[in-house]
Coordinates of C-alpha atoms in Angstrom, one line a residue:
Chain A
X969 CA -22.6 25.3 -45.7
X970 CA -19.5 24.7 -47.8
X971 CA -16.9 22.7 -45.9
X972 CA -13.6 24.4 -45.2
X973 CA -10.6 23.6 -47.4
X974 CA -8.1 21.1 -45.8
X975 CA -5.5 23.8 -45.0
X976 CA -8.0 25.7 -42.9
X977 CA -9.3 22.7 -41.0
X978 CA -8.0 21.9 -37.5
X979 CA -5.9 18.8 -37.4
X980 CA -7.3 15.9 -35.3
X981 CA -6.0 12.8 -33.7
X982 CA -7.9 9.7 -32.9
X983 CA -7.2 7.4 -29.9
X984 CA -8.1 3.7 -29.8
X985 CA -9.3 2.8 -26.4
X986 CA -9.9 -0.7 -24.9
X987 CA -12.6 -0.8 -22.2
X988 CA -12.0 -3.3 -19.5
X989 CA -13.7 -5.5 -18.3
X990 CA -15.2 -6.5 -21.7
X991 CA -18.4 -7.7 -19.9
X992 CA -19.4 -4.1 -19.4
X993 CA -21.6 -2.5 -22.0
X994 CA -20.7 1.2 -22.3
X995 CA -22.8 3.7 -24.1
X996 CA -20.9 6.3 -26.1
X997 CA -22.7 9.2 -24.4
X998 CA -21.9 7.9 -20.9
X999 CA -18.3 7.3 -21.9
X1000 CA -18.1 10.9 -23.3
X1001 CA -19.5 12.3 -20.1
X1002 CA -17.0 10.3 -17.9
X1003 CA -14.0 11.4 -20.0
X1004 CA -15.2 15.0 -20.1
X1005 CA -15.6 15.0 -16.3
X1006 CA -12.1 13.6 -15.8
X1007 CA -10.6 16.0 -18.3
X1008 CA -12.4 19.0 -16.8
X1009 CA -11.4 18.0 -13.3
X1010 CA -7.8 17.6 -14.2
X1011 CA -7.2 20.5 -16.6
X1012 CA -10.1 22.9 -16.3
X1013 CA -12.6 24.3 -18.8
X1014 CA -10.1 26.3 -20.8
X1015 CA -8.1 23.2 -21.7
X1016 CA -11.3 21.2 -22.4
X1017 CA -12.3 23.8 -24.9
X1018 CA -9.0 23.5 -26.7
X1019 CA -9.0 19.7 -26.7
X1020 CA -12.4 19.4 -28.3
X1021 CA -12.8 15.8 -27.2
X1022 CA -15.5 13.6 -28.7
X1023 CA -16.3 9.9 -28.6
X1024 CA -16.5 8.9 -32.3
X1025 CA -17.4 5.3 -31.7
X1026 CA -17.9 2.8 -28.8
X1027 CA -18.7 -0.7 -29.7
X1028 CA -18.1 -3.7 -27.5
X1029 CA -14.6 -3.7 -26.0
X1030 CA -13.2 -0.7 -28.0
X1031 CA -13.9 3.0 -28.4
X1032 CA -12.4 5.7 -30.6
X1033 CA -11.9 9.1 -29.0
X1034 CA -11.2 12.2 -31.0
X1035 CA -9.2 15.3 -29.9
X1036 CA -7.3 18.2 -31.4
X1037 CA -3.7 17.4 -32.6
X1038 CA -1.1 17.9 -29.9
X1039 CA -3.4 17.1 -26.9
X1040 CA -3.3 13.3 -27.2
X1041 CA -1.1 12.8 -24.1
X1042 CA -3.4 15.0 -22.1
X1043 CA -6.4 13.0 -23.1
X1044 CA -4.6 9.7 -22.3
X1045 CA -3.8 11.0 -18.9
X1046 CA -7.4 12.1 -18.3
X1047 CA -8.7 8.8 -19.5
X1048 CA -6.5 6.9 -17.1
X1049 CA -8.2 8.7 -14.2
X1050 CA -11.6 7.4 -15.3
X1051 CA -12.6 4.6 -12.9
X1052 CA -16.3 4.3 -13.5
X1053 CA -18.8 4.9 -16.3
X1054 CA -22.4 5.2 -15.2
X1055 CA -21.6 3.6 -11.9
X1056 CA -19.9 0.6 -13.3
X1057 CA -16.1 0.1 -12.7
X1058 CA -14.1 0.3 -15.8
X1059 CA -10.5 1.0 -17.0
X1060 CA -9.8 2.8 -20.2
X1061 CA -6.6 1.6 -21.9
X1062 CA -5.2 3.7 -24.7
X1063 CA -3.9 1.3 -27.3
X1064 CA -3.0 3.5 -30.3
X1065 CA -3.1 7.1 -31.6
X1066 CA -3.6 7.8 -35.3
X1067 CA -4.5 10.6 -37.7
X1068 CA -7.3 8.6 -39.3
X1069 CA -10.2 6.5 -38.0
X1070 CA -9.5 4.0 -40.7
X1071 CA -6.1 3.0 -39.4
X1072 CA -7.6 2.4 -35.9
X1073 CA -10.5 0.4 -37.4
X1074 CA -7.9 -1.9 -39.1
X1075 CA -6.1 -2.3 -35.9
X1076 CA -9.4 -3.1 -34.1
X1077 CA -10.2 -5.8 -36.7
X1078 CA -6.7 -7.2 -36.4
X1079 CA -6.8 -7.6 -32.6
X1080 CA -9.8 -9.8 -32.7
X1081 CA -13.1 -9.7 -30.8
X1082 CA -13.1 -9.2 -27.1
X1083 CA -16.3 -11.2 -26.4
X1084 CA -16.3 -14.2 -24.0
X1085 CA -15.6 -17.6 -25.5
X1086 CA -18.1 -19.2 -23.1
X1087 CA -20.1 -18.4 -20.0
X1088 CA -21.4 -20.6 -17.2
X1089 CA -22.5 -20.5 -13.6
X1090 CA -20.1 -21.7 -11.0
X1091 CA -19.8 -21.7 -7.2
X1092 CA -16.7 -20.1 -5.7
X1093 CA -16.1 -19.6 -2.0
X1094 CA -19.7 -20.5 -1.3
X1095 CA -21.1 -17.9 -3.6
X1096 CA -22.7 -18.3 -7.0
X1097 CA -21.0 -16.4 -9.9
X1098 CA -21.5 -15.9 -13.6
X1099 CA -18.2 -16.9 -15.2
X1100 CA -17.0 -15.3 -18.4
X1101 CA -14.2 -17.2 -20.1
X1102 CA -12.0 -15.2 -22.4
X1103 CA -9.1 -16.1 -24.7
X1104 CA -5.7 -16.2 -22.9
X1105 CA -7.0 -18.2 -19.9
X1106 CA -8.8 -15.2 -18.4
X1107 CA -11.9 -15.7 -16.4
X1108 CA -14.1 -12.9 -15.0
X1109 CA -16.5 -13.9 -12.2
X1110 CA -19.5 -11.7 -11.5
X1111 CA -21.5 -12.5 -8.4
X1112 CA -25.1 -13.3 -9.0
X1113 CA -27.6 -11.0 -7.5
X1114 CA -28.9 -7.4 -7.7
X1115 CA -27.0 -5.5 -5.1
X1116 CA -23.2 -5.0 -4.6
X1117 CA -22.2 -7.7 -7.0
X1118 CA -18.6 -8.9 -6.3
X1119 CA -16.3 -8.9 -9.3
X1120 CA -13.3 -11.3 -9.4
X1121 CA -10.6 -11.5 -12.1
X1122 CA -8.9 -14.9 -12.2
X1123 CA -7.4 -17.3 -14.7
X1124 CA -8.4 -20.9 -15.5
X1125 CA -5.4 -22.1 -13.6
X1126 CA -6.7 -20.3 -10.5
X1127 CA -10.0 -22.1 -10.8
X1128 CA -8.3 -25.5 -11.3
X1129 CA -6.4 -25.1 -8.1
X1130 CA -9.7 -25.0 -6.1
Chain B
X199 CA 10.5 0.2 -22.4
X200 CA 10.7 -1.9 -19.3
X201 CA 8.8 -0.6 -16.3
X202 CA 7.9 -2.3 -13.0
X203 CA 4.8 -1.4 -11.1
X204 CA 6.2 -1.1 -7.5
X205 CA 3.1 -2.1 -5.6
X206 CA 0.1 -4.3 -6.4
X207 CA -2.2 -6.2 -4.0
X208 CA -3.3 -9.5 -5.5
X209 CA -6.1 -11.7 -4.2
X210 CA -7.2 -12.0 -1.3
X211 CA -6.3 -8.4 -0.5
X212 CA -7.7 -7.4 -3.9
X213 CA -10.1 -8.8 -6.4
X214 CA -7.6 -10.2 -9.0
X215 CA -5.3 -13.2 -8.7
X216 CA -1.6 -12.7 -9.2
X217 CA -1.7 -14.7 -12.4
X218 CA -4.4 -12.4 -13.8
X219 CA -2.5 -9.4 -12.7
X220 CA 0.6 -10.7 -14.4
X221 CA -1.3 -11.4 -17.6
X222 CA -2.7 -7.9 -17.6
X223 CA 0.7 -6.4 -16.8
X224 CA 2.2 -8.2 -19.8
X225 CA -0.6 -7.0 -22.1
X226 CA -0.1 -3.5 -20.8
X227 CA 3.6 -3.6 -21.6
X228 CA 5.0 -3.7 -18.0
X229 CA 8.1 -5.7 -17.3
X230 CA 7.5 -6.6 -13.7
X231 CA 5.4 -6.3 -10.6
X232 CA 6.1 -6.0 -6.9
X233 CA 3.3 -7.9 -5.3
X234 CA 2.6 -7.5 -1.6
X235 CA 2.9 -10.6 0.5
X236 CA 3.1 -12.9 -2.6
X237 CA 5.9 -15.4 -3.2
X238 CA 8.5 -14.2 -5.8
X239 CA 9.0 -15.8 -9.1
X240 CA 8.1 -15.8 -12.8
X241 CA 4.3 -15.7 -13.3
X242 CA 2.9 -15.9 -16.8
X243 CA 6.2 -14.7 -18.1
X244 CA 6.3 -11.7 -15.8
X245 CA 8.8 -11.1 -13.0
X246 CA 7.1 -10.9 -9.7
X247 CA 9.0 -9.5 -6.7
X248 CA 7.7 -10.0 -3.1
X249 CA 7.0 -6.7 -1.3
X250 CA 6.3 -6.0 2.3
X251 CA 4.6 -2.8 3.5
X252 CA 5.4 -1.6 7.0
X253 CA 2.8 0.9 8.3
X254 CA 4.1 2.0 11.7
X255 CA 4.4 5.2 13.7
X256 CA 7.4 4.2 15.8
X257 CA 10.9 3.1 14.5
X258 CA 10.8 0.3 17.2
X259 CA 7.8 -1.2 15.4
X260 CA 9.6 -1.0 12.1
X261 CA 12.6 -2.8 13.5
X262 CA 10.5 -5.6 15.0
X263 CA 8.6 -6.1 11.7
X264 CA 11.9 -6.1 9.8
X265 CA 13.1 -9.1 11.9
X266 CA 10.1 -11.1 10.6
X267 CA 10.6 -10.2 6.9
X268 CA 11.4 -13.6 5.2
X269 CA 14.3 -13.3 2.9
X270 CA 16.7 -11.0 1.1
X271 CA 14.7 -11.0 -2.1
X272 CA 11.9 -9.0 -0.5
X273 CA 11.4 -5.4 -1.2
X274 CA 10.6 -3.5 2.1
X275 CA 8.4 -0.4 1.9
X276 CA 7.7 1.9 4.8
X277 CA 4.9 4.4 5.0
X278 CA 6.2 7.9 5.8
X279 CA 4.7 9.8 8.8
X280 CA 6.8 12.6 10.4
X281 CA 10.3 14.1 9.7
X282 CA 12.0 12.3 12.6
X283 CA 10.5 8.9 11.7
X284 CA 11.4 9.4 8.0
X285 CA 15.0 10.2 8.7
X286 CA 15.3 7.2 11.1
X287 CA 13.7 4.8 8.6
X288 CA 15.9 5.9 5.7
X289 CA 18.9 5.1 7.8
X290 CA 17.8 1.5 8.3
X291 CA 19.7 -1.0 6.2
X292 CA 16.9 -3.2 5.1
X293 CA 14.4 -0.5 4.0
X294 CA 14.2 -0.1 0.2
X295 CA 11.3 2.3 -0.4
X296 CA 9.7 5.2 1.4
X297 CA 6.1 5.4 0.3
X298 CA 3.0 7.5 1.1
X299 CA 4.9 10.8 1.1
X300 CA 1.7 12.5 0.2
X301 CA 0.0 11.3 3.4
X302 CA 2.9 12.4 5.7
X303 CA 3.4 15.7 7.3
X304 CA 4.1 18.6 4.9
X305 CA 7.9 18.6 5.2
X306 CA 8.4 15.1 6.4
X307 CA 10.5 14.4 3.4
X308 CA 12.9 17.4 3.4
X309 CA 16.3 18.1 1.9
X310 CA 18.1 16.3 4.8
X311 CA 15.9 13.2 4.2
X312 CA 16.5 13.5 0.4
X313 CA 20.3 13.5 0.9
X314 CA 20.1 10.6 3.2
X315 CA 17.9 8.7 0.7
X316 CA 20.5 9.3 -2.0
X317 CA 23.3 8.1 0.3
X318 CA 21.5 5.0 1.4
X319 CA 19.9 4.2 -1.9
X320 CA 16.4 4.4 -0.5
X321 CA 13.8 5.1 -3.2
X322 CA 10.8 7.3 -2.9
X323 CA 7.6 5.9 -4.3
X324 CA 5.1 7.9 -6.4
X325 CA 1.8 6.2 -5.6
X326 CA -0.6 7.1 -8.5
X327 CA -3.7 5.8 -6.9
X328 CA -4.6 9.2 -5.2
X329 CA -3.9 10.9 -8.5
X330 CA -6.4 8.6 -10.2
X331 CA -9.1 8.4 -7.5
X332 CA -9.0 11.8 -5.8
X333 CA -10.7 14.9 -7.2
X334 CA -10.3 18.6 -6.4
X335 CA -8.2 19.9 -3.5
X336 CA -7.0 16.5 -2.2
X337 CA -5.6 15.7 -5.6
X338 CA -4.0 19.2 -6.0
X339 CA -2.2 18.6 -2.7
X340 CA -0.9 15.2 -3.8
X341 CA 0.4 16.7 -7.1
X342 CA 2.0 19.6 -5.2
X343 CA 3.7 17.2 -2.8
X344 CA 5.0 15.0 -5.7
X345 CA 6.3 18.1 -7.5
X346 CA 8.2 19.0 -4.3
X347 CA 9.7 15.5 -4.1
X348 CA 10.8 15.8 -7.8
X349 CA 12.5 19.1 -7.0
X350 CA 14.5 17.4 -4.3
X351 CA 15.2 14.5 -6.7
X352 CA 16.7 16.9 -9.3
X353 CA 19.1 18.1 -6.6
X354 CA 20.0 14.9 -4.8
X355 CA 19.2 12.2 -7.3
X356 CA 17.8 9.6 -4.9
X357 CA 16.1 6.6 -6.6
X358 CA 12.4 6.8 -7.6
X359 CA 9.7 4.2 -8.1
X360 CA 6.3 4.4 -9.5
X361 CA 3.3 2.3 -8.4
X362 CA -0.4 2.1 -9.0
X363 CA -1.2 0.5 -5.6
X364 CA -3.7 -1.6 -7.5
X365 CA -6.1 -4.0 -5.9
X366 CA -7.7 -4.9 -9.2
X367 CA -6.6 -5.3 -12.8
X368 CA -8.9 -2.3 -13.4
X369 CA -6.6 -0.1 -11.4
X370 CA -3.4 -1.2 -13.3
X371 CA -2.0 1.2 -15.9
X372 CA 0.4 0.8 -18.8
X373 CA 3.6 2.7 -19.4
X374 CA 1.9 5.2 -21.7
X375 CA -0.7 6.0 -19.1
X376 CA 1.8 6.1 -16.2
X377 CA 3.9 8.5 -18.3
X378 CA 0.8 10.7 -18.9
X379 CA -0.1 10.7 -15.2
X380 CA 3.5 11.5 -14.1
X381 CA 3.5 14.4 -16.5
X382 CA 0.7 15.9 -14.2
X383 CA 3.4 16.6 -11.6
X384 CA 6.0 17.7 -14.1
X385 CA 8.0 14.5 -14.3
X386 CA 9.9 14.8 -17.6
X387 CA 10.8 12.0 -20.0
X388 CA 14.4 11.7 -18.7
X389 CA 13.3 11.1 -15.1
X390 CA 10.5 8.7 -16.1
X391 CA 12.9 6.6 -18.2
X392 CA 15.3 6.5 -15.3
X393 CA 12.7 4.9 -13.1
X394 CA 12.6 1.7 -15.1
X395 CA 15.5 -0.2 -13.6
X396 CA 15.0 1.2 -10.1
X397 CA 13.4 -1.9 -8.5
X398 CA 16.1 -4.3 -9.7
X399 CA 18.8 -1.9 -8.4
X400 CA 17.2 -1.6 -5.0
X401 CA 17.3 -5.4 -4.5
X402 CA 20.9 -5.8 -5.8
X403 CA 22.7 -2.5 -5.2
X404 CA 26.1 -2.0 -6.6
X405 CA 29.2 -2.4 -4.5
X406 CA 30.6 0.6 -2.7
X407 CA 33.0 2.7 -4.7
X408 CA 36.6 1.7 -4.2
X409 CA 39.4 4.2 -4.7
X410 CA 42.2 2.6 -6.8
X411 CA 45.6 4.1 -6.8

């Protein structure tokens, strides 16, 4: 089918989203379903149909979400009510809004990778944790085990004070 | 834009240390935090104010707790319950913020309480945690209650604060997200921008108006 001319196409906006904590691996489909549920619960099916939300990309710490122009604030609001994706606790932070994916990709490249600098095992309050050290003195501790793993967010200074 | 999150619960009440919360707040673009039962100061370049929450049903209990509150640089918040309690609490000198209006009786914060809050400089807090976590009817009720408070604010202009009531960095939200969440109960840009300096003003209110000449 021949694509529509630009004047007849619907204008879109793209939102750059940071997914916290970075240790979580989030699948694009799961992220889409979580945002869709939040959007639908907040604004109803009629609005969801108008917004035409889609997850364009979700790699590592970042995701790019698409919506129809004019509905960005609404999608931002809905994304801030997402507290879990596929049972894992997450927070979705909207970093930027743009009319092109390229602009957001440049921004993603400029902000550097969100992966941990190093990981190690450590004992904290008589429990074993997997520690993820990130830039900016951030340390995420994930309790070792299979069930109800405790998650702690500290800094290197907090650990030194032990 | 400078904006202070009026209520966070750092470790051990939550899962994030105050330093980590301050780092996250700075990254999100907030200008300050009110941390419950945490010493005040500058943490990771972020202004941290000590907050105390009083959850009582009797004014007597509030008064006895107020006597134990450490110093003048502590922000005192009281959970709302019923109309009589709310009016009595707003009249107390050391109370800065009335919170949990959504959990109180339907008209616990009425036009009389609103006028008293404006006269005494007591702020009403919009706790966004239920907006984020609740679904369906409970959330609709919270939004309805907040909209009602905003109507009274337009008339009486008492101070407002906004809080995430976070126990984790994952519950914290930046100004852009807080603005979007506030828009859900029809808070406009002007009111939202007016919230920014509220916390500082609550701790150091201006002198009473003097009539000259």
